[in-house]
Amino acid sequence: MEQITMVLLHTHLMLGVASSLVIQSMPWRVPCPLQCICQIKPWYSPQSVYREAPTVDCNDLLLIQLPTSLPSETQTLRLQSNLISSVDQTELQGLVNLTELDLSHNSFTSTRNLRITDLAALLSLHMEENQLRHLPEIAFFGLPSLQELYLNHNRLRSISPGAFKGLDKLLRLHLNSNRLVLIDRRWFHALPQLEVLMIGGNPVDTIQDLNFRPLGSLRSLVLAGMGLREISERALEGLQNLESISFYDNHLLRVPKEALQKLPGLKFLDLNKNPIQLVQKGDFRNMLHLKELGLNNMEALISIEHSAMENLPELTKLEITNNPRLSYIHPQAFQKLSSMESLMLNSNALSALHRQTIKSLPSLQEISLHSNPIRCDCLIRWVGADNDKPVRFIEPQSTFCSEPPELKARRVKEVSFREMADSCLPLIAPSTFPSYIEVKHGENVALHCRALAEPEPSIYWVIPQGVRLTPSSSYGRYQVLKEGTLEILGVTNEQTGLYTCVAQNLVGADTRSLNLQLVGSGTVHSSTQKTEESFDVQDVKERYAILTWHASRNVPTAHLSWVANGSLDGYHRRSTRILAGTRRFNLTHLQPGTQYKVCLHIESNNTSCVHLTTKKVTMTDPLPDLTPAVLLAVSVLLLLLAARACHGGASFLWRDHMSELEKPQTNILTKEAKPFMVPHIAAKDLIQQNPDKVLSDGRGKDLRNTSLGQDAQGLTSEAC
Ligand SMILES: *[C@@H]1O[C@H](CO)[C@@H](O)[C@H](O)[C@H]1NC(C)=O
Ligand SMILES: *[C@@H]1O[C@H](CO)[C@@H](O)[C@H](O)[C@H]1NC(C)=O
Ligand SMILES: *[C@@H]1O[C@H](CO)[C@@H](O)[C@H](O)[C@H]1NC(C)=O
Ligand SMILES: *[C@@H]1O[C@H](CO)[C@@H](O)[C@H](O)[C@H]1NC(C)=O
Ligand SMILES: *[C@@H]1O[C@H](CO)[C@@H](O)[C@H](O)[C@H]1NC(C)=O
Ligand SMILES: *[C@@H]1O[C@H](CO)[C@@H](O)[C@H](O)[C@H]1NC(C)=O
């Protein structure tokens, strides 16, 4: 098991096992036991005091008992990887200065065979990798000075409440990788000075309230690889001096925020490899001494939400890496992180990081973003901007753009500010939810939909019945939360079918659908409900018509097409995509006194059409009789004015008018065909002059297929 985690490393350094100092061994001229090696070797006490220790090394010798005639000056006795199953005090007689005894990887089955009556100087006892099954009362006798006890990788299933009695100087206890199913608070009454407890790798699934209460001196606690599902509010109470805790590789579904609030001195927190889906508002709040936080290797993590980290004044390093589904960090996820210097976000599914996120970190010095599918459009624009305090990129050489197509494989750092637009389409990452899920009858389901864009997009859901649900609303068994999560309370047959999330802003929209079925419902039937759909004209004016469509199911892909005066020429046909959940359209830019055939195309094989005739122009609203040339000039002028008035000339052409159901809808535009009205020629020409602002949606698709456009006239009347 990969247990070298950030925290472990820190623990290591913190407690000063200074293994980096290489000091040569020196000869020690004594009569040495057969096959063993006797040398003076560097040695560090558990409290990092350095000594030159006379060492007898008898590792790997297939010994079944201790060698005889050990030199009396021996301080370190190494008997690793032998076949020893018992030790008697008589075999160690006279070793008054023995400080470390290493019996790891031997054949002990019981501590009863450790017949020691007095090793007053022993500080460190290694019993790891033996076959101990149980620790009886007072399992370690005659070791009044012991500071370190290694019992990891045994087969311990049970430990008596008083097993550690007599070890009141113990500082470090390693019990990891055993078979313990519970942690008994009574063990710890004998260990008032304990600083480090490693108890991970045991099949413990619950920490009881006040489980560690006697350990008021504990500084580091490792609870890695244990099957913990949740940590109750009072589980960690009493650990007043704890600085480092690891929950690496457990089954935690959410951040144990209440329990963590009981650790006033916490500096290092490792939550790596837990199935947490969302890091939510308030999950990390007011942890005044937290310095480093790890949220790595989380298969389920999707989103870091608004105010997920708030008021962590000493946090300097945040690692959120190797989370294959993490596609969203809310622009305001980080609040009051005044010391944050290092932000590691590599190897996620992030398409961007909002400039506000960067702005909210005043001390940020370095950032790692490589191995993410970064879209080099507006959201990452801050990279090229003249920032007051430049942020260093870690591995800039391997931080590439994946989108849009024309910038693909360019290095993010090398794309200039000018090459990026200042607004961009929403993008719902493919990893946010799968396209098909099966759930059990009665189960609750939460579908998380998040999208980054500039301006910030709004999100809504369309359920199988075709009903559109906006955030902070509920309907029957459905509830849409503020951030865009759809909750279904108790799935029945009625809740099966197609769900679509739509994220949209002024620039356009993105949609993503999911088919939900019940487990064992056999074939995947795509909504067998009776469909009652009707497509109708509600109102016709001179230049626009209101069309309605009542659908009793969710139709994620639909198109509207229209053609004037019975033209058979496909060239004159115009069409637009209809977003899921739309019931009403305002078809604008029609010619007065003209007959139109308007068709709704559902799923490429079902088309229903209506005919309508726009009203003739009345005398109070005369249409100026302009020649096409004059009209072209006028519309171009209007366009330019509009552009200036709106966004200083950039990215104004695409706009989606389907934001609210109640609002009349305006949506126009074009196929690739040559438009039949003069203003459309102007609009199209203009589009082609600004290809990277308009035509790329960051996903390599033609924008006209995915968003709803707006032409020149629509812009002058609507966009500003
Ligand atoms: C044990 O250590 C003490 C203090 O370093 C020393 O004086 C004494 O000689 C040592 N005893 C033996 C048997 O080496
Ligand atoms: C096709 O769509 C129309 C109108 O939306 C609807 O009335 C009809 O039932 C649909 N037909 C099929 C075969 O889905
Ligand atoms: C359609 O025909 C009418 C009557 O002939 C005409 O006034 C109108 O301009 C035509 N519209 C288009 C778009 O061709
Ligand atoms: C229409 O096409 C969809 C898939 O695009 C298919 O599931 C459906 O059965 C088709 N309906 C008809 C009436 O052909
Ligand atoms: C439809 O759009 C036109 C042009 O944008 C607008 O003037 C009209 O008020 C809209 N109709 C409704 C019912 O909102
Ligand atoms: C866009 O739509 C056109 C026609 O509807 C189609 O031929 C083309 O393949 C589509 N492009 C993309 C990228 O989906």
PDB file of C-alpha atoms in Angstrom, residues 443-625:
ATOM      1  CA  GLU A 443     -32.541   5.172  -3.986  1.00  0.00           C
ATOM      2  CA  ASN A 444     -31.657   8.853  -3.803  1.00  0.00           C
ATOM      3  CA  VAL A 445     -29.599  10.265  -6.622  1.00  0.00           C
ATOM      4  CA  ALA A 446     -27.590  13.455  -6.883  1.00  0.00           C
ATOM      5  CA  LEU A 447     -26.411  14.612 -10.287  1.00  0.00           C
ATOM      6  CA  HIS A 448     -23.861  17.397 -10.176  1.00  0.00           C
ATOM      7  CA  CYS A 449     -23.664  19.774 -13.098  1.00  0.00           C
ATOM      8  CA  ARG A 450     -21.115  22.576 -13.072  1.00  0.00           C
ATOM      9  CA  ALA A 451     -19.840  24.823 -15.808  1.00  0.00           C
ATOM     10  CA  LEU A 452     -17.212  27.499 -16.046  1.00  0.00           C
ATOM     11  CA  ALA A 453     -17.617  30.406 -18.430  1.00  0.00           C
ATOM     12  CA  GLU A 454     -17.320  34.130 -18.679  1.00  0.00           C
ATOM     13  CA  PRO A 455     -19.797  35.642 -17.927  1.00  0.00           C
ATOM     14  CA  GLU A 456     -20.714  33.153 -15.222  1.00  0.00           C
ATOM     15  CA  PRO A 457     -23.328  30.799 -16.666  1.00  0.00           C
ATOM     16  CA  SER A 458     -26.713  29.890 -15.286  1.00  0.00           C
ATOM     17  CA  ILE A 459     -27.703  26.258 -15.065  1.00  0.00           C
ATOM     18  CA  TYR A 460     -31.004  24.447 -15.389  1.00  0.00           C
ATOM     19  CA  TRP A 461     -32.110  20.832 -15.669  1.00  0.00           C
ATOM     20  CA  VAL A 462     -34.727  19.210 -17.870  1.00  0.00           C
ATOM     21  CA  ILE A 463     -36.274  16.037 -16.418  1.00  0.00           C
ATOM     22  CA  PRO A 464     -37.704  13.141 -18.462  1.00  0.00           C
ATOM     23  CA  GLN A 465     -41.199  14.678 -18.444  1.00  0.00           C
ATOM     24  CA  GLY A 466     -39.770  17.678 -20.290  1.00  0.00           C
ATOM     25  CA  VAL A 467     -40.158  20.003 -17.299  1.00  0.00           C
ATOM     26  CA  ARG A 468     -37.424  22.539 -16.832  1.00  0.00           C
ATOM     27  CA  LEU A 469     -36.096  23.082 -13.296  1.00  0.00           C
ATOM     28  CA  THR A 470     -33.956  26.034 -12.292  1.00  0.00           C
ATOM     29  CA  PRO A 471     -31.629  26.200  -9.254  1.00  0.00           C
ATOM     30  CA  SER A 472     -33.199  26.600  -5.826  1.00  0.00           C
ATOM     31  CA  SER A 473     -36.449  25.070  -7.021  1.00  0.00           C
ATOM     32  CA  SER A 474     -38.165  21.785  -6.392  1.00  0.00           C
ATOM     33  CA  TYR A 475     -40.807  19.754  -8.174  1.00  0.00           C
ATOM     34  CA  GLY A 476     -42.229  16.475  -6.952  1.00  0.00           C
ATOM     35  CA  ARG A 477     -39.301  14.275  -6.029  1.00  0.00           C
ATOM     36  CA  TYR A 478     -36.863  16.664  -7.649  1.00  0.00           C
ATOM     37  CA  GLN A 479     -34.826  19.440  -6.197  1.00  0.00           C
ATOM     38  CA  VAL A 480     -32.219  21.590  -7.915  1.00  0.00           C
ATOM     39  CA  LEU A 481     -29.674  23.100  -5.543  1.00  0.00           C
ATOM     40  CA  LYS A 482     -28.111  26.505  -5.945  1.00  0.00           C
ATOM     41  CA  GLU A 483     -24.840  25.255  -7.406  1.00  0.00           C
ATOM     42  CA  GLY A 484     -26.525  23.133 -10.084  1.00  0.00           C
ATOM     43  CA  THR A 485     -26.985  19.732  -8.433  1.00  0.00           C
ATOM     44  CA  LEU A 486     -30.179  17.854  -9.255  1.00  0.00           C
ATOM     45  CA  GLU A 487     -31.386  15.672  -6.389  1.00  0.00           C
ATOM     46  CA  ILE A 488     -33.918  12.926  -6.924  1.00  0.00           C
ATOM     47  CA  LEU A 489     -35.458  11.631  -3.721  1.00  0.00           C
ATOM     48  CA  GLY A 490     -36.378   7.985  -4.110  1.00  0.00           C
ATOM     49  CA  VAL A 491     -36.232   6.922  -7.728  1.00  0.00           C
ATOM     50  CA  THR A 492     -39.301   5.071  -9.055  1.00  0.00           C
ATOM     51  CA  ASN A 493     -40.189   4.025 -12.563  1.00  0.00           C
ATOM     52  CA  GLU A 494     -41.455   7.529 -13.215  1.00  0.00           C
ATOM     53  CA  GLN A 495     -38.020   8.990 -12.707  1.00  0.00           C
ATOM     54  CA  THR A 496     -36.376   6.891 -15.374  1.00  0.00           C
ATOM     55  CA  GLY A 497     -35.449   8.454 -18.677  1.00  0.00           C
ATOM     56  CA  LEU A 498     -33.415  11.259 -20.046  1.00  0.00           C
ATOM     57  CA  TYR A 499     -32.069  14.131 -17.943  1.00  0.00           C
ATOM     58  CA  THR A 500     -30.391  17.117 -19.499  1.00  0.00           C
ATOM     59  CA  CYS A 501     -28.335  19.812 -17.846  1.00  0.00           C
ATOM     60  CA  VAL A 502     -28.078  23.113 -19.704  1.00  0.00           C
ATOM     61  CA  ALA A 503     -25.508  25.770 -18.838  1.00  0.00           C
ATOM     62  CA  GLN A 504     -25.826  29.060 -20.620  1.00  0.00           C
ATOM     63  CA  ASN A 505     -24.582  32.582 -20.648  1.00  0.00           C
ATOM     64  CA  LEU A 506     -24.813  35.459 -23.101  1.00  0.00           C
ATOM     65  CA  VAL A 507     -22.344  33.778 -25.391  1.00  0.00           C
ATOM     66  CA  GLY A 508     -24.124  30.490 -25.779  1.00  0.00           C
ATOM     67  CA  ALA A 509     -24.948  27.238 -24.117  1.00  0.00           C
ATOM     68  CA  ASP A 510     -23.674  23.759 -23.457  1.00  0.00           C
ATOM     69  CA  THR A 511     -25.814  20.741 -22.686  1.00  0.00           C
ATOM     70  CA  ARG A 512     -25.160  17.297 -21.349  1.00  0.00           C
ATOM     71  CA  SER A 513     -27.619  14.438 -20.960  1.00  0.00           C
ATOM     72  CA  LEU A 514     -27.854  11.329 -18.855  1.00  0.00           C
ATOM     73  CA  ASN A 515     -30.097   8.302 -19.169  1.00  0.00           C
ATOM     74  CA  LEU A 516     -31.223   7.030 -15.776  1.00  0.00           C
ATOM     75  CA  GLN A 517     -32.665   3.526 -15.488  1.00  0.00           C
ATOM     76  CA  LEU A 518     -33.630   1.192 -12.685  1.00  0.00           C
ATOM     77  CA  VAL A 519     -31.368  -1.745 -11.923  1.00  0.00           C
ATOM     78  CA  GLY A 520     -32.606  -4.879 -13.589  1.00  0.00           C
ATOM     79  CA  SER A 521     -35.219  -3.111 -15.693  1.00  0.00           C
ATOM     80  CA  GLY A 522     -33.815  -5.130 -18.569  1.00  0.00           C
ATOM     81  CA  THR A 523     -33.599  -3.311 -21.858  1.00  0.00           C
ATOM     82  CA  VAL A 524     -32.850   0.348 -21.898  1.00  0.00           C
ATOM     83  CA  HIS A 525     -36.166   1.745 -23.040  1.00  0.00           C
ATOM     84  CA  SER A 526     -35.935   5.384 -23.912  1.00  0.00           C
ATOM     85  CA  SER A 527     -39.139   6.734 -22.386  1.00  0.00           C
ATOM     86  CA  THR A 528     -42.022   4.529 -23.410  1.00  0.00           C
ATOM     87  CA  GLN A 529     -44.452   7.072 -21.993  1.00  0.00           C
ATOM     88  CA  LYS A 530     -47.114   8.230 -24.372  1.00  0.00           C
ATOM     89  CA  THR A 531     -45.823  11.320 -26.072  1.00  0.00           C
ATOM     90  CA  GLU A 532     -48.172  14.219 -26.348  1.00  0.00           C
ATOM     91  CA  GLU A 533     -46.472  16.838 -28.348  1.00  0.00           C
ATOM     92  CA  SER A 534     -47.842  19.715 -30.312  1.00  0.00           C
ATOM     93  CA  PHE A 535     -46.211  22.432 -32.303  1.00  0.00           C
ATOM     94  CA  ASP A 536     -48.251  25.580 -32.851  1.00  0.00           C
ATOM     95  CA  VAL A 537     -48.293  29.250 -33.785  1.00  0.00           C
ATOM     96  CA  GLN A 538     -49.353  31.408 -30.911  1.00  0.00           C
ATOM     97  CA  ASP A 539     -49.032  34.852 -32.425  1.00  0.00           C
ATOM     98  CA  VAL A 540     -47.887  36.417 -35.690  1.00  0.00           C
ATOM     99  CA  LYS A 541     -46.816  40.016 -36.173  1.00  0.00           C
ATOM    100  CA  GLU A 542     -45.148  41.785 -39.059  1.00  0.00           C
ATOM    101  CA  ARG A 543     -41.620  40.716 -38.292  1.00  0.00           C
ATOM    102  CA  TYR A 544     -41.878  38.026 -35.738  1.00  0.00           C
ATOM    103  CA  ALA A 545     -43.957  35.037 -34.758  1.00  0.00           C
ATOM    104  CA  ILE A 546     -44.350  33.330 -31.410  1.00  0.00           C
ATOM    105  CA  LEU A 547     -44.306  29.552 -31.679  1.00  0.00           C
ATOM    106  CA  THR A 548     -45.101  27.135 -28.909  1.00  0.00           C
ATOM    107  CA  TRP A 549     -44.256  23.522 -28.475  1.00  0.00           C
ATOM    108  CA  HIS A 550     -45.711  21.333 -25.782  1.00  0.00           C
ATOM    109  CA  ALA A 551     -43.630  18.274 -25.143  1.00  0.00           C
ATOM    110  CA  SER A 552     -44.370  15.687 -22.516  1.00  0.00           C
ATOM    111  CA  ARG A 553     -40.805  14.432 -22.498  1.00  0.00           C
ATOM    112  CA  ASN A 554     -37.250  15.687 -22.555  1.00  0.00           C
ATOM    113  CA  VAL A 555     -36.028  16.141 -26.095  1.00  0.00           C
ATOM    114  CA  PRO A 556     -32.393  17.162 -25.868  1.00  0.00           C
ATOM    115  CA  THR A 557     -31.818  17.611 -29.584  1.00  0.00           C
ATOM    116  CA  ALA A 558     -34.308  19.564 -31.646  1.00  0.00           C
ATOM    117  CA  HIS A 559     -34.009  22.021 -34.492  1.00  0.00           C
ATOM    118  CA  LEU A 560     -36.280  24.626 -35.943  1.00  0.00           C
ATOM    119  CA  SER A 561     -36.125  25.421 -39.632  1.00  0.00           C
ATOM    120  CA  TRP A 562     -38.043  27.900 -41.748  1.00  0.00           C
ATOM    121  CA  VAL A 563     -38.368  28.931 -45.338  1.00  0.00           C
ATOM    122  CA  ALA A 564     -40.222  31.820 -47.001  1.00  0.00           C
ATOM    123  CA  ASN A 565     -42.796  31.923 -49.818  1.00  0.00           C
ATOM    124  CA  GLY A 566     -42.807  28.201 -50.473  1.00  0.00           C
ATOM    125  CA  SER A 567     -39.287  28.205 -51.752  1.00  0.00           C
ATOM    126  CA  LEU A 568     -38.189  24.717 -52.574  1.00  0.00           C
ATOM    127  CA  ASP A 569     -34.634  25.805 -52.575  1.00  0.00           C
ATOM    128  CA  GLY A 570     -32.827  24.277 -49.599  1.00  0.00           C
ATOM    129  CA  TYR A 571     -30.413  27.111 -50.035  1.00  0.00           C
ATOM    130  CA  HIS A 572     -32.926  29.478 -48.503  1.00  0.00           C
ATOM    131  CA  ARG A 573     -33.732  27.300 -45.575  1.00  0.00           C
ATOM    132  CA  ARG A 574     -32.630  28.660 -42.232  1.00  0.00           C
ATOM    133  CA  SER A 575     -32.398  26.743 -39.005  1.00  0.00           C
ATOM    134  CA  THR A 576     -31.451  26.970 -35.377  1.00  0.00           C
ATOM    135  CA  ARG A 577     -30.910  24.562 -32.589  1.00  0.00           C
ATOM    136  CA  ILE A 578     -33.434  24.450 -29.773  1.00  0.00           C
ATOM    137  CA  LEU A 579     -32.190  23.927 -26.259  1.00  0.00           C
ATOM    138  CA  ALA A 580     -33.695  21.192 -24.135  1.00  0.00           C
ATOM    139  CA  GLY A 581     -36.642  22.337 -22.076  1.00  0.00           C
ATOM    140  CA  THR A 582     -37.625  25.174 -24.411  1.00  0.00           C
ATOM    141  CA  ARG A 583     -41.360  25.576 -24.970  1.00  0.00           C
ATOM    142  CA  ARG A 584     -41.683  28.888 -26.653  1.00  0.00           C
ATOM    143  CA  PHE A 585     -39.767  30.654 -29.402  1.00  0.00           C
ATOM    144  CA  ASN A 586     -39.849  34.137 -30.773  1.00  0.00           C
ATOM    145  CA  LEU A 587     -38.929  33.772 -34.400  1.00  0.00           C
ATOM    146  CA  THR A 588     -37.678  37.198 -35.360  1.00  0.00           C
ATOM    147  CA  HIS A 589     -36.459  38.940 -38.484  1.00  0.00           C
ATOM    148  CA  LEU A 590     -39.282  37.750 -40.614  1.00  0.00           C
ATOM    149  CA  GLN A 591     -40.365  39.718 -43.663  1.00  0.00           C
ATOM    150  CA  PRO A 592     -43.783  41.334 -43.534  1.00  0.00           C
ATOM    151  CA  GLY A 593     -46.511  39.961 -45.740  1.00  0.00           C
ATOM    152  CA  THR A 594     -44.722  36.729 -46.350  1.00  0.00           C
ATOM    153  CA  GLN A 595     -45.756  33.141 -46.019  1.00  0.00           C
ATOM    154  CA  TYR A 596     -43.426  30.873 -44.014  1.00  0.00           C
ATOM    155  CA  LYS A 597     -43.234  27.189 -43.497  1.00  0.00           C
ATOM    156  CA  VAL A 598     -41.716  26.525 -40.073  1.00  0.00           C
ATOM    157  CA  CYS A 599     -40.725  23.024 -39.049  1.00  0.00           C
ATOM    158  CA  LEU A 600     -39.655  21.483 -35.767  1.00  0.00           C
ATOM    159  CA  HIS A 601     -37.295  18.547 -36.161  1.00  0.00           C
ATOM    160  CA  ILE A 602     -37.025  16.167 -33.274  1.00  0.00           C
ATOM    161  CA  GLU A 603     -34.330  13.520 -33.108  1.00  0.00           C
ATOM    162  CA  SER A 604     -33.734  13.647 -36.863  1.00  0.00           C
ATOM    163  CA  ASN A 605     -36.768  11.502 -37.817  1.00  0.00           C
ATOM    164  CA  ASN A 606     -39.808  13.349 -36.560  1.00  0.00           C
ATOM    165  CA  THR A 607     -40.726  16.633 -38.183  1.00  0.00           C
ATOM    166  CA  SER A 608     -43.859  18.670 -37.652  1.00  0.00           C
ATOM    167  CA  CYS A 609     -44.499  21.825 -39.612  1.00  0.00           C
ATOM    168  CA  VAL A 610     -46.780  24.831 -39.446  1.00  0.00           C
ATOM    169  CA  HIS A 611     -47.549  27.556 -41.995  1.00  0.00           C
ATOM    170  CA  LEU A 612     -47.880  31.184 -41.092  1.00  0.00           C
ATOM    171  CA  THR A 613     -48.181  34.482 -42.903  1.00  0.00           C
ATOM    172  CA  THR A 614     -46.706  37.596 -41.395  1.00  0.00           C
ATOM    173  CA  LYS A 615     -48.810  40.747 -41.302  1.00  0.00           C
ATOM    174  CA  LYS A 616     -48.446  43.384 -43.926  1.00  0.00           C
ATOM    175  CA  VAL A 617     -46.748  46.578 -42.898  1.00  0.00           C
ATOM    176  CA  THR A 618     -49.239  49.170 -41.736  1.00  0.00           C
ATOM    177  CA  MET A 619     -48.937  52.786 -42.756  1.00  0.00           C
ATOM    178  CA  THR A 620     -47.888  53.880 -39.262  1.00  0.00           C
ATOM    179  CA  ASP A 621     -44.748  51.771 -39.502  1.00  0.00           C
ATOM    180  CA  PRO A 622     -43.517  52.091 -43.029  1.00  0.00           C
ATOM    181  CA  LEU A 623     -40.594  50.042 -44.162  1.00  0.00           C
ATOM    182  CA  PRO A 624     -38.179  52.316 -45.925  1.00  0.00           C
ATOM    183  CA  ASP A 625     -37.811  51.260 -49.498  1.00  0.00           C
TER     184      ASP A 625
END
